[in-house]
Coordinates of C-alpha atoms in Angstrom, one line a residue:
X1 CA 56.4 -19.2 -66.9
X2 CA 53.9 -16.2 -67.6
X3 CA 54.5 -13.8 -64.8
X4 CA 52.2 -13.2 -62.1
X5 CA 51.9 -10.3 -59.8
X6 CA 55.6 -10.2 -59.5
X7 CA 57.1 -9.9 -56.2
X8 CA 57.9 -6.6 -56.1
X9 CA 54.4 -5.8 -57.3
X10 CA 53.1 -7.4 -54.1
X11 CA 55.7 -4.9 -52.1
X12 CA 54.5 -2.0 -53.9
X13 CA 51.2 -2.8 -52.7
X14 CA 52.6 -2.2 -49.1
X15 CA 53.4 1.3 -47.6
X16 CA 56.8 2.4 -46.9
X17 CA 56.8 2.4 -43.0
X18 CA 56.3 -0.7 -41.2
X19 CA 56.3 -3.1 -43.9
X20 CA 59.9 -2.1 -45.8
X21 CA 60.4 -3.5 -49.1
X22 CA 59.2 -7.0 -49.0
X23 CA 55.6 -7.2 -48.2
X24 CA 53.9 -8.1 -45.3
X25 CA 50.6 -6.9 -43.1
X26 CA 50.1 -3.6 -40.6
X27 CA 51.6 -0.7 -40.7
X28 CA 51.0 2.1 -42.8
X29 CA 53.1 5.2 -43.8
X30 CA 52.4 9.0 -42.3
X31 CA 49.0 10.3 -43.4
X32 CA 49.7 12.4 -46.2
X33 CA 50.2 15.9 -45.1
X34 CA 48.0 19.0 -47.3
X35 CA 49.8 20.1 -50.1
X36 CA 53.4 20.8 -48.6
X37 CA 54.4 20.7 -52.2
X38 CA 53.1 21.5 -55.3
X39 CA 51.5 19.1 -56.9
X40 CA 53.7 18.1 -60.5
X41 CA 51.4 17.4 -63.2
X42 CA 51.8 16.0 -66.7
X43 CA 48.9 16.8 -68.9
X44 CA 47.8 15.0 -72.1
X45 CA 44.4 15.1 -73.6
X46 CA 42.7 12.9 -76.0
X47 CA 39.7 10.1 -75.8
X48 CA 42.6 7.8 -75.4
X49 CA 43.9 9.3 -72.2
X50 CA 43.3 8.6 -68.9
X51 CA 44.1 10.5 -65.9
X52 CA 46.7 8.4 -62.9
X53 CA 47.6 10.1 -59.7
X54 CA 50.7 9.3 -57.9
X55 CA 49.2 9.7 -54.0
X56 CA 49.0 7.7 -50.7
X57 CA 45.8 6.3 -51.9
X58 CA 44.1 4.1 -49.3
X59 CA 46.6 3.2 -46.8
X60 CA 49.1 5.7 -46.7
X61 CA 51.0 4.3 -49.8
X62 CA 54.3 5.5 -51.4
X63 CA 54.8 5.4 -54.8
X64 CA 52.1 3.7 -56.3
X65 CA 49.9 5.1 -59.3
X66 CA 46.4 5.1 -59.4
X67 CA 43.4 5.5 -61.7
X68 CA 39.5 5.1 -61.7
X69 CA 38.2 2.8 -64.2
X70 CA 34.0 2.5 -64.8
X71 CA 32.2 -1.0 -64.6
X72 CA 28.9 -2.0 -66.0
X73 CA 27.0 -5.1 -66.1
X74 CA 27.6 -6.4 -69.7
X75 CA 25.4 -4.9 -72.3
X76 CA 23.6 -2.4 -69.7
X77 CA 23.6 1.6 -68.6
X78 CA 24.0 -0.3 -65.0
X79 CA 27.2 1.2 -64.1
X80 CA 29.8 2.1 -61.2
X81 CA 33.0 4.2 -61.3
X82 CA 36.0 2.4 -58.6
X83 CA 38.6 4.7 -57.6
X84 CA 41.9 4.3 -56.3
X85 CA 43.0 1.3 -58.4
X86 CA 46.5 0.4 -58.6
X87 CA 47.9 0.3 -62.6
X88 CA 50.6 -2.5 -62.7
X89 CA 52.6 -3.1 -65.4
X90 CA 53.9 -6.0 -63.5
X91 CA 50.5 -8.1 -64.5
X92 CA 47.8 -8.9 -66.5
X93 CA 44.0 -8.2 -65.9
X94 CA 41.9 -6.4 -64.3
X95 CA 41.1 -7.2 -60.3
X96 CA 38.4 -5.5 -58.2
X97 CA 38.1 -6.2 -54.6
X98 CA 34.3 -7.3 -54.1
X99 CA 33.6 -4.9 -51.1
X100 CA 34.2 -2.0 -54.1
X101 CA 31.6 -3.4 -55.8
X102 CA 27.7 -1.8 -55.3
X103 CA 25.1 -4.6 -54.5
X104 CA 23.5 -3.6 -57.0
X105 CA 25.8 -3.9 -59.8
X106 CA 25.1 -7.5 -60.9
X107 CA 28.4 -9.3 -62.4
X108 CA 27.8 -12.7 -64.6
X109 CA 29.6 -15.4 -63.1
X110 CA 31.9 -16.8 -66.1
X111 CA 31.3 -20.4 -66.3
X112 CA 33.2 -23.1 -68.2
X113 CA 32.3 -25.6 -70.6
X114 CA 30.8 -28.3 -68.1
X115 CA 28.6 -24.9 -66.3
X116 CA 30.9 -24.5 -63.2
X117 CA 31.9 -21.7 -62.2
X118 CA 35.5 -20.0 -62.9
X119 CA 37.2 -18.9 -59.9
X120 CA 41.2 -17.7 -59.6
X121 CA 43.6 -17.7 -57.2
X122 CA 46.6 -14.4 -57.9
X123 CA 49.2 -15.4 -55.8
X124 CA 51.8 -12.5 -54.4
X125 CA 54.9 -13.2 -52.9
X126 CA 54.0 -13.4 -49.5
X127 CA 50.0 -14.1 -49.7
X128 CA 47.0 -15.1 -52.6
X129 CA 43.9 -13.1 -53.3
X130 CA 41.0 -15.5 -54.1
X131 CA 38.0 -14.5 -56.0
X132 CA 35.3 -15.5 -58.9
X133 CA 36.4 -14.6 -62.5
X134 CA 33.1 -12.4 -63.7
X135 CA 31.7 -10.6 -66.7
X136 CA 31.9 -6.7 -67.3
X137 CA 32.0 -4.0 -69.4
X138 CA 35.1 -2.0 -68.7
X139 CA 34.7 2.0 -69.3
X140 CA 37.9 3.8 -69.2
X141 CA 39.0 7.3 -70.9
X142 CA 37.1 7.1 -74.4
X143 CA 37.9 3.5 -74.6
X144 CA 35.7 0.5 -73.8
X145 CA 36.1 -3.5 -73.3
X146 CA 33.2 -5.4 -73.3
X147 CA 32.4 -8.4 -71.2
X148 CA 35.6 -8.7 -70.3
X149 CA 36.6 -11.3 -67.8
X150 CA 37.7 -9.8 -64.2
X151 CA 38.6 -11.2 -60.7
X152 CA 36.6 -10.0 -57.8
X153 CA 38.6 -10.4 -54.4
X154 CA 37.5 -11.6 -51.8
X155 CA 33.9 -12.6 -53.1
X156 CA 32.2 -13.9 -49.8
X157 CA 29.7 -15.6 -51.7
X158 CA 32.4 -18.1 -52.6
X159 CA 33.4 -20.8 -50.9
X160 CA 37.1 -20.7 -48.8
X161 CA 40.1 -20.6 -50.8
X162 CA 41.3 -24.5 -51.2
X163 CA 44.8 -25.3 -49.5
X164 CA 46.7 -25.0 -52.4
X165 CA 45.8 -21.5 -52.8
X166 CA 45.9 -20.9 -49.1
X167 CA 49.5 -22.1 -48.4
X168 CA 50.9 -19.5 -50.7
X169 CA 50.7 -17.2 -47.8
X170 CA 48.3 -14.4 -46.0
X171 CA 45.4 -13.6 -47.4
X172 CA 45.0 -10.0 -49.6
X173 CA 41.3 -10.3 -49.8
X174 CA 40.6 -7.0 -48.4
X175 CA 41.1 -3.3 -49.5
X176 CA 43.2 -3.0 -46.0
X177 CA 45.4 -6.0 -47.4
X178 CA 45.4 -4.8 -50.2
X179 CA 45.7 -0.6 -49.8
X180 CA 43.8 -0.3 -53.2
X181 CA 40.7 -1.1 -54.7
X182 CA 41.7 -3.3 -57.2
X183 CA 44.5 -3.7 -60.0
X184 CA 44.4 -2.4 -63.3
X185 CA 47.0 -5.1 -64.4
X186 CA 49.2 -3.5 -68.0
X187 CA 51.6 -6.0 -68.6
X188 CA 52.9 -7.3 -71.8
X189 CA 51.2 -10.7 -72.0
X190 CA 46.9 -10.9 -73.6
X191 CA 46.4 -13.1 -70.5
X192 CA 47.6 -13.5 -67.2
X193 CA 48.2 -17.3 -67.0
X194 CA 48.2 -18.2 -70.7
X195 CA 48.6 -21.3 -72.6
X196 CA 50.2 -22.8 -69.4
X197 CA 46.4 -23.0 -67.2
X198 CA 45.4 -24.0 -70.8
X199 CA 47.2 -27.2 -71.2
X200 CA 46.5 -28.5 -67.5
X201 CA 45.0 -27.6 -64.2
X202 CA 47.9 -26.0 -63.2
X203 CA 47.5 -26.3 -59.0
X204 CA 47.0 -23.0 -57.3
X205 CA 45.6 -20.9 -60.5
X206 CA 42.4 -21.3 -62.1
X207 CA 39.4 -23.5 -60.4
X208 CA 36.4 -24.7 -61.3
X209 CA 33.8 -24.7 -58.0
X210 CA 31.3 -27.0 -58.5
X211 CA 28.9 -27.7 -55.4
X212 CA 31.3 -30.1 -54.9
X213 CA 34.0 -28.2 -54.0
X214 CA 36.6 -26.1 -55.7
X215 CA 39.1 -28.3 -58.2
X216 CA 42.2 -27.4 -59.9
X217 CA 41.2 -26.9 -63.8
X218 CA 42.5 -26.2 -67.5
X219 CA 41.0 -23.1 -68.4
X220 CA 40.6 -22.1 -72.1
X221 CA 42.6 -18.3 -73.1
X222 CA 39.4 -16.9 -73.7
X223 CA 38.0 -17.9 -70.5
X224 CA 41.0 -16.6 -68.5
X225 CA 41.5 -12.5 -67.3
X226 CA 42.3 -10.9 -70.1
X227 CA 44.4 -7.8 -71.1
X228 CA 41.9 -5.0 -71.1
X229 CA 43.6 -2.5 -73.5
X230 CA 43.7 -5.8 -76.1
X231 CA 39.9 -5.9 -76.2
X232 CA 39.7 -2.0 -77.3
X233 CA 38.6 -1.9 -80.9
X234 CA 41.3 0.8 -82.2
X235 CA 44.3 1.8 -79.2
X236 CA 45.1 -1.9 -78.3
X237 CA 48.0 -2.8 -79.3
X238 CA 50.1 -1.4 -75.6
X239 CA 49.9 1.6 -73.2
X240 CA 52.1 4.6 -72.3
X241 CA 52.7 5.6 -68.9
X242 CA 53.9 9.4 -68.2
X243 CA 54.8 11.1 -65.3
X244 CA 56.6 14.2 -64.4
X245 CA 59.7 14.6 -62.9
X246 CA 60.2 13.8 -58.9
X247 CA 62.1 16.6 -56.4
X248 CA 65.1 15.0 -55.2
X249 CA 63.2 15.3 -51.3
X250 CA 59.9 13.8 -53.2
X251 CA 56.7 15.0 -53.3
X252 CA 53.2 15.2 -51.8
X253 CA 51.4 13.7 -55.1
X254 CA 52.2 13.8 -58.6
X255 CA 49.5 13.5 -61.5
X256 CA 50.6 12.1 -65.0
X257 CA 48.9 10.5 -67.8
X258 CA 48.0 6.9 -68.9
X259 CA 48.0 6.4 -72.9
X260 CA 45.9 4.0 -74.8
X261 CA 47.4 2.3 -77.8
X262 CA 51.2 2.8 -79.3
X263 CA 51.2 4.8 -82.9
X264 CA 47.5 4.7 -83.4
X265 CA 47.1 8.4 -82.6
X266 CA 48.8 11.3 -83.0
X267 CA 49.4 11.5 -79.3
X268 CA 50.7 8.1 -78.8
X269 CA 53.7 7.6 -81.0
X270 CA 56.6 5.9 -80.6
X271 CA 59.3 8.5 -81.2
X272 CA 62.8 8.0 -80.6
X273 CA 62.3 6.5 -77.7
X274 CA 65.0 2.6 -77.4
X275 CA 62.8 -0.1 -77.7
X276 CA 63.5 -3.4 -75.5
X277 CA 62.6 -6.3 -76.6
X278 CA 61.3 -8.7 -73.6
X279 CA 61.7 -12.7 -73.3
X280 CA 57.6 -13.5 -74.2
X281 CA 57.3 -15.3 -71.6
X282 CA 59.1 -14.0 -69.1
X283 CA 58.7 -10.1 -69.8
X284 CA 62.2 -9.8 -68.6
X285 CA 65.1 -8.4 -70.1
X286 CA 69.2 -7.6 -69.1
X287 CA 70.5 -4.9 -66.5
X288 CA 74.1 -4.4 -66.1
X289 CA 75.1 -2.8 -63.0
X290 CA 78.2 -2.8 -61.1
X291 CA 79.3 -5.2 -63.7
X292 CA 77.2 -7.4 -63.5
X293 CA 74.5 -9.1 -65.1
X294 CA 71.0 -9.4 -64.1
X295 CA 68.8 -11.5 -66.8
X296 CA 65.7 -11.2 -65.0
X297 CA 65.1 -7.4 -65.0
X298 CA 62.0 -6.0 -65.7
X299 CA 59.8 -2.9 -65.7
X300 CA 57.0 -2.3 -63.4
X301 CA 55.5 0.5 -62.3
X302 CA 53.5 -1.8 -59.5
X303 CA 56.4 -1.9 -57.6
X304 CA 57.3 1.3 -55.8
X305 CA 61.1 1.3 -55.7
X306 CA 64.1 0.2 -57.4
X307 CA 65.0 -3.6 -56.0
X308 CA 68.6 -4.9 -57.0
X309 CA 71.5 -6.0 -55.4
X310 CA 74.3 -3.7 -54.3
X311 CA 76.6 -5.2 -51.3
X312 CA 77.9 -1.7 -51.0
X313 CA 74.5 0.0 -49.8
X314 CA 73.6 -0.4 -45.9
X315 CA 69.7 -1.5 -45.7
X316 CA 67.6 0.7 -43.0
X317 CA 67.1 -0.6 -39.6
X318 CA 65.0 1.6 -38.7
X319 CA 61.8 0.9 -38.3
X320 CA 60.2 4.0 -40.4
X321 CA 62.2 2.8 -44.0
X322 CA 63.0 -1.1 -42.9
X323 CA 64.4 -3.2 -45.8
X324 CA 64.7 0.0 -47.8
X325 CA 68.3 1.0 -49.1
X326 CA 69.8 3.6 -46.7
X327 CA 73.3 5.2 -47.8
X328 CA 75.2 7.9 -45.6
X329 CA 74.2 9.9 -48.4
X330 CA 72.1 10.2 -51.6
X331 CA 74.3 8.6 -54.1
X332 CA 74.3 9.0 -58.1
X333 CA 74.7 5.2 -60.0
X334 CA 74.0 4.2 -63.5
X335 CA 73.1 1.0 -65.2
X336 CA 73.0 -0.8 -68.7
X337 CA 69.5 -2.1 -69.7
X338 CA 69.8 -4.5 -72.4
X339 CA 67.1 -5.9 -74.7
X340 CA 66.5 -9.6 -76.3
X341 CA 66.4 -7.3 -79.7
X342 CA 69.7 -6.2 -78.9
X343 CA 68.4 -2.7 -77.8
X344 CA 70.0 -0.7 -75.1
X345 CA 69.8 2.5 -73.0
X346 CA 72.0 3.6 -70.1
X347 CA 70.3 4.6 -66.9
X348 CA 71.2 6.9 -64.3
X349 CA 69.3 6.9 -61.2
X350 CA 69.8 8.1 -57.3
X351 CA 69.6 6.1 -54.5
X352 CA 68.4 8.2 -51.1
X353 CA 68.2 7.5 -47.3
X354 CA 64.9 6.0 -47.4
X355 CA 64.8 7.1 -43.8
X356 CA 65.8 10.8 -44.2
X357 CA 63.2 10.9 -47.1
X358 CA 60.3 9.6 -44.9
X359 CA 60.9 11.2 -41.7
X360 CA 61.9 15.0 -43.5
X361 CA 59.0 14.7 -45.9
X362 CA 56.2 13.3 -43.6
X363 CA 53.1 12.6 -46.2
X364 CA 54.8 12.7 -49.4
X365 CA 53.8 9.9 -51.7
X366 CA 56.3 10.3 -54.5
X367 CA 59.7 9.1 -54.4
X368 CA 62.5 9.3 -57.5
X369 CA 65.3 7.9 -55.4
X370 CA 63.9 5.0 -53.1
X371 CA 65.2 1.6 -53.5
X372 CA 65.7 -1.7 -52.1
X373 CA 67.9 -5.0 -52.0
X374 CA 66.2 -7.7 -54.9
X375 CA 63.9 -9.9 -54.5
X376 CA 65.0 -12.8 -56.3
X377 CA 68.4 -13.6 -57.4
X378 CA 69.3 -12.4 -61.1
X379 CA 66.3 -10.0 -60.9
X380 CA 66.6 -6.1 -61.0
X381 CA 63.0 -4.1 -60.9
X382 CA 62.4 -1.1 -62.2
X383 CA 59.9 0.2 -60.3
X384 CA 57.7 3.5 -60.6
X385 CA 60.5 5.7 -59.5
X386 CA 61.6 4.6 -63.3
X387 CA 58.9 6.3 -64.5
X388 CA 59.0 10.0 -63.6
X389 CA 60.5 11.7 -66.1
X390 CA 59.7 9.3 -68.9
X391 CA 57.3 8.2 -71.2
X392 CA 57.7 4.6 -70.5
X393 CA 55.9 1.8 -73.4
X394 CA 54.6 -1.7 -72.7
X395 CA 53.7 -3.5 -75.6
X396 CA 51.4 -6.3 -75.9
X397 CA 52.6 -9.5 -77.6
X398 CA 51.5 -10.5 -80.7
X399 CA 50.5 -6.7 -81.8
X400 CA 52.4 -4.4 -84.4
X401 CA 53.0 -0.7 -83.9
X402 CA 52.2 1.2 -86.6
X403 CA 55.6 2.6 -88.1
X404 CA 57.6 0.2 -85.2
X405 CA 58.5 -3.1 -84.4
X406 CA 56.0 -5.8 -82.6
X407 CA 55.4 -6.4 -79.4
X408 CA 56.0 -7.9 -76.6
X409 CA 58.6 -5.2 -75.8
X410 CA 59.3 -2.2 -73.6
X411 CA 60.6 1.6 -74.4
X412 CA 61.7 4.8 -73.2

């Protein structure tokens, strides 16, 4: 099974205070305060680099990255820049809420083989965002993918989302849902549902809406959201997410860099850094912590903690951090991560007081050391706080890195 905005993706899209770790509606973390800490940056230049901001973004958000990307009716100057959208390495394709959208930027409708119309439902752990799959040019850094397939959220030119779509949970069809506006999914697969929408109308996915009505359908690969950095014509083979380093008490914002292509430039090699080779169809790989063994691990840098299991760690009750991890004191811990190519790399990480790191550093957006208890049994999520420090790969499957192995895999 491909993934799919992964659960912890869909908490990472929540803030910290009032909605703890596992997703969920209201609340929304302390505005961010001005500047109470300098601002770390990471700065890499090139046509293949785009700039990411760690920051509270829309809603008061902790640890989430975001970026601007520009849109453009296919073959046209017609264009419009959308800030503040959310890169996740956790999923596949681009998604722009449709009240980020000028009026006047006119989006093809994609249509399949019969002339209906193509329309997707992204389901999140606790709630689905429902919206037309559309046409655009996508203008990032110096790098360009044309007319590629997107989802627009929350479309109110189409029709209700049908049951099946619906009964997944809440709806995330609005930037306040949401707290971005849109999602720049980076994830390892070319498309987000793949050859599984392809062989039947997999329920609760991909629809065709007719006047009729809205109908479960097999969609075609090419007719489905598509990784955007595959459709570059040179850096498409993965990305490369940097960030600095994180203060142990956080930080206001952090700024770091977001790399097109993996050994196509001289500012995008692969190094020395441990590949990981990823289950392709799963993305996941092994963690070993505490001895023991967590198959369904993963890297994700839309999910804005670390979430595993560890019976010795008290979760907050309080209501700033709740669900969060919450130790007597910062702790140190390490961990194995272990590839499906028989790559490995030990980890060392800190776990803070999610509560003492909220309420002492009122506005900060960045966090190194905040975690929660998993999601899902067997998984363990790196999220962002991974990333700072690192230059962390995601290669797409199918591709070769020039002087390296092929993707799908992960490094660091």
């Amino acid at each position: 099974m491909r993934k799919w905005l992964t659960p912890a993706s869909l908490a990472a899209l929540m803030a910290i205070q009032g909605c703890g770790g596992g997703g969920g509606g209201g609340g929304g973390a302390p505005t961010p305060a001005a500047a109470t800490a300098d601002t770390n940056t990471v700065a890499l230049t090139g046509p293949n680099v785009q700039p990411i901001s760690v920051n509270a973004g829309l809603g008061g958000s902790v640890n989430l990255a975001f970026t601007s990307v520009v849109l453009c009716a296919p073959g046209s100057g017609n264009c419009q820049t959308i800030d503040n959208v959310l890169i996740d390495t956790g999923s596949t394709g681009l998604r722009i809420m449709s009240s980020a959208l000028s009026a006047s930027l006119s989006l093809p409708q994609q249509m399949d083989a019969k002339g209906d119309p193509v329309v997707e439902c992204a389901q999140f752990a606790d709630g689905y965002a429902w919206g037309p799959v559309k046409l655009a040019d996508l203008k990032i850094a110096g790098e360009q993918a044309n007319s590629l397939p997107i989802q627009v959220i929350g479309d109110p030119k189409v029709s209700l989302a049908p049951s099946r779509c619906s009964a997944t949970g809440p709806s995330r069809n609005s930037v306040s849902e949401l707290r971005a506006n849109g999602i720049l999914g980076l994830a390892i697969f070319r498309q987000d549902c793949g050859n599984a929408c392809v062989l039947s109308g997999r329920p609760g996915i991909y629809y065709t809406c007719p006047s009729s009505g809205c109908q479960a359908a097999a969609i075609p690969l090419a007719l489905q959201l598509q990784h955007p950095v595959s459709m570059f014509a040179v850096n498409n083979n993965g990305v490369i997410i940097e960030l600095p380093s994180v203060p142990a008490a956080g930080a206001a914002s952090v700024s770091g860099s977001l790399v097109f292509g993996i050994g196509t430039q001289a500012n995008n090699g692969i190094g020395t850094a441990t590949v990981i080779g990823v289950d392709s169809n799963t993305a996941n790989f092994t963690t070993i912590y505490n001895g023991a063994s967590y198959s369904a691990s993963f890297i994700d840098s839309g999910s804005n903690a670390f979430f595993f299991a560890d019976a010795g760690t008290p979760v907050c009750t309080d209501p700033s951090a709740a669900g969060f991890y919450c130790p007597p004191a910062a702790k140190n811990v390490s961990a194995t991560i272990l590839g499906r190519n028989g790559g490995s790399a030990p980890v060392n990480f800190s776990v803070a007081n999610a509560v003492t790191l909220v309420k002492s550093n009122p506005g900060f957006a960045a966090f190194g050391n905040l975690a929660a208890p998993q999601f899902a049994a067997n998984s363990f999520d790196w999220g962002l706080p991974f990333f700072y420090g690192r230059k962390v790969y995601t290669a797409i499957e199918g591709t070769g890195t020039p002087g390296g192995p092929s993707g799908p895999y992960v490094a660091f």
